[in-house]
Amino acid sequence: QVQFVESGGGLVQAGESLRLSCTASGSSFRITAMGWYRQAPGEQRERVATIESSGLTYYADSVKGRFTISGDTHNNTVYLQMDNLKPEDTAVYYCNALIAIDGRTLRREGQGTQITVSS
């Protein structure tokens, strides 16, 4: 099994910053991609930013220029620096990883951390 430890959520005002951290732990697995998804009330889950083992990154259009993903899938750790936060960024943010384990490729995620941005 793979467990995630997420931290860094909270309540901030528009224009402020937050940094999310996520570390995966377990045994006998390899992460090929890792990142963050979010889900706001009544909305579908959205991929926010991800980083692959090659270093290739992805950002949703809504966060480009404001969010920066960093980390190292080989060390099972990923960070999301979020600057100039907006009320529409309010959501539960989930650390998410594509994991190779026991000959299979599985997607797993953490329990999520709430981010609330007030106007």
Tab-separated table of C-alpha atoms in Angstrom:
chain	number	residue	atom	x	y	z
A	1	GLN	CA	0.000	0.000	0.000
A	2	VAL	CA	1.012	3.589	-0.579
A	3	GLN	CA	0.222	6.376	1.872
A	4	PHE	CA	0.298	10.115	1.280
A	5	VAL	CA	1.062	12.869	3.753
A	6	GLU	CA	-0.299	16.205	2.557
A	7	SER	CA	0.207	19.561	4.227
A	8	GLY	CA	-0.032	23.269	3.600
A	9	GLY	CA	-3.719	23.990	3.135
A	10	GLY	CA	-5.589	26.730	4.900
A	11	LEU	CA	-7.536	29.961	4.706
A	12	VAL	CA	-5.998	32.969	2.983
A	13	GLN	CA	-7.077	36.214	1.380
A	14	ALA	CA	-7.015	36.848	-2.327
A	15	GLY	CA	-3.532	37.715	-3.544
A	16	GLU	CA	-1.761	35.729	-0.860
A	17	SER	CA	0.313	32.572	-1.258
A	18	LEU	CA	0.336	29.010	0.012
A	19	ARG	CA	2.633	26.046	-0.493
A	20	LEU	CA	1.384	22.483	-0.544
A	21	SER	CA	3.606	19.516	0.189
A	22	CYS	CA	3.033	15.828	-0.412
A	23	THR	CA	5.154	12.800	0.353
A	24	ALA	CA	4.268	9.239	-0.588
A	25	SER	CA	5.483	6.308	1.442
A	26	GLY	CA	5.227	2.559	1.298
A	27	SER	CA	7.248	-0.298	-0.078
A	28	SER	CA	8.214	-1.638	-3.479
A	29	PHE	CA	6.664	1.019	-5.663
A	30	ARG	CA	7.788	3.566	-8.218
A	31	ILE	CA	6.049	6.826	-9.036
A	32	THR	CA	5.965	7.794	-12.695
A	33	ALA	CA	3.949	10.994	-12.292
A	34	MET	CA	2.814	13.028	-9.304
A	35	GLY	CA	0.862	16.168	-8.748
A	36	TRP	CA	-2.290	17.893	-7.581
A	37	TYR	CA	-5.930	17.744	-8.493
A	38	ARG	CA	-8.680	19.845	-6.952
A	39	GLN	CA	-12.415	19.710	-6.550
A	40	ALA	CA	-14.684	22.579	-5.631
A	41	PRO	CA	-18.229	22.014	-4.322
A	42	GLY	CA	-20.536	21.046	-7.169
A	43	GLU	CA	-17.671	20.890	-9.645
A	44	GLN	CA	-15.793	18.058	-11.330
A	45	ARG	CA	-12.317	17.162	-10.199
A	46	GLU	CA	-9.710	19.142	-12.123
A	47	ARG	CA	-6.049	18.429	-12.755
A	48	VAL	CA	-4.139	21.431	-11.470
A	49	ALA	CA	-0.467	20.602	-11.992
A	50	THR	CA	1.593	17.450	-12.414
A	51	ILE	CA	5.200	16.499	-12.872
A	52	GLU	CA	6.468	13.340	-14.553
A	53	SER	CA	9.577	11.341	-13.754
A	54	SER	CA	11.128	12.901	-16.859
A	55	GLY	CA	10.605	16.339	-15.355
A	56	LEU	CA	7.833	17.261	-17.771
A	57	THR	CA	5.230	19.476	-16.112
A	58	TYR	CA	1.587	20.239	-16.787
A	59	TYR	CA	-0.479	23.196	-15.598
A	60	ALA	CA	-4.158	23.907	-15.984
A	61	ASP	CA	-4.727	27.117	-17.930
A	62	SER	CA	-6.413	28.655	-14.905
A	63	VAL	CA	-3.231	28.452	-12.813
A	64	LYS	CA	-0.494	29.098	-15.365
A	65	GLY	CA	1.784	31.903	-14.227
A	66	ARG	CA	0.544	31.676	-10.624
A	67	PHE	CA	1.279	28.102	-9.518
A	68	THR	CA	4.597	26.263	-9.680
A	69	ILE	CA	5.020	22.537	-9.192
A	70	SER	CA	8.329	21.114	-8.069
A	71	GLY	CA	9.689	17.981	-6.506
A	72	ASP	CA	11.110	14.676	-7.481
A	73	THR	CA	9.120	11.554	-8.258
A	74	HIS	CA	12.194	9.485	-7.459
A	75	ASN	CA	12.032	10.841	-3.899
A	76	ASN	CA	8.224	10.537	-3.853
A	77	THR	CA	7.778	14.195	-2.964
A	78	VAL	CA	5.978	17.023	-4.724
A	79	TYR	CA	5.291	20.655	-3.856
A	80	LEU	CA	2.883	23.204	-5.218
A	81	GLN	CA	3.707	26.875	-4.735
A	82	MET	CA	0.529	28.878	-5.199
A	83	ASP	CA	0.874	32.637	-5.606
A	84	ASN	CA	-1.702	35.330	-6.229
A	85	LEU	CA	-4.484	33.065	-5.042
A	86	LYS	CA	-7.999	33.853	-6.191
A	87	PRO	CA	-11.395	32.978	-4.674
A	88	GLU	CA	-11.966	30.575	-7.589
A	89	ASP	CA	-8.986	28.549	-6.350
A	90	THR	CA	-11.075	27.526	-3.340
A	91	ALA	CA	-11.309	23.724	-3.358
A	92	VAL	CA	-10.074	20.532	-1.768
A	93	TYR	CA	-6.659	19.784	-3.208
A	94	TYR	CA	-5.622	16.143	-3.605
A	95	CYS	CA	-2.111	14.832	-3.998
A	96	ASN	CA	-2.271	12.295	-6.799
A	97	ALA	CA	0.274	9.845	-8.171
A	98	LEU	CA	0.597	7.294	-10.947
A	99	ILE	CA	2.284	4.338	-9.316
A	100	ALA	CA	3.965	1.234	-10.702
A	101	ILE	CA	3.619	-1.573	-8.169
A	102	ASP	CA	3.510	-5.375	-8.370
A	103	GLY	CA	3.620	-5.253	-12.155
A	104	ARG	CA	0.621	-2.929	-12.387
A	105	THR	CA	0.127	0.794	-12.873
A	106	LEU	CA	-2.336	2.344	-10.469
A	107	ARG	CA	-3.505	5.857	-9.657
A	108	ARG	CA	-3.661	6.722	-5.990
A	109	GLU	CA	-4.344	9.929	-4.089
A	110	GLY	CA	-4.321	11.361	-0.616
A	111	GLN	CA	-7.249	12.436	1.527
A	112	GLY	CA	-7.037	16.034	0.415
A	113	THR	CA	-6.413	19.378	2.034
A	114	GLN	CA	-8.831	22.317	2.018
A	115	ILE	CA	-7.824	25.656	0.569
A	116	THR	CA	-10.164	28.582	1.006
A	117	VAL	CA	-9.450	31.955	-0.566
A	118	SER	CA	-11.551	34.860	0.614
A	119	SER	CA	-12.129	37.971	-1.466
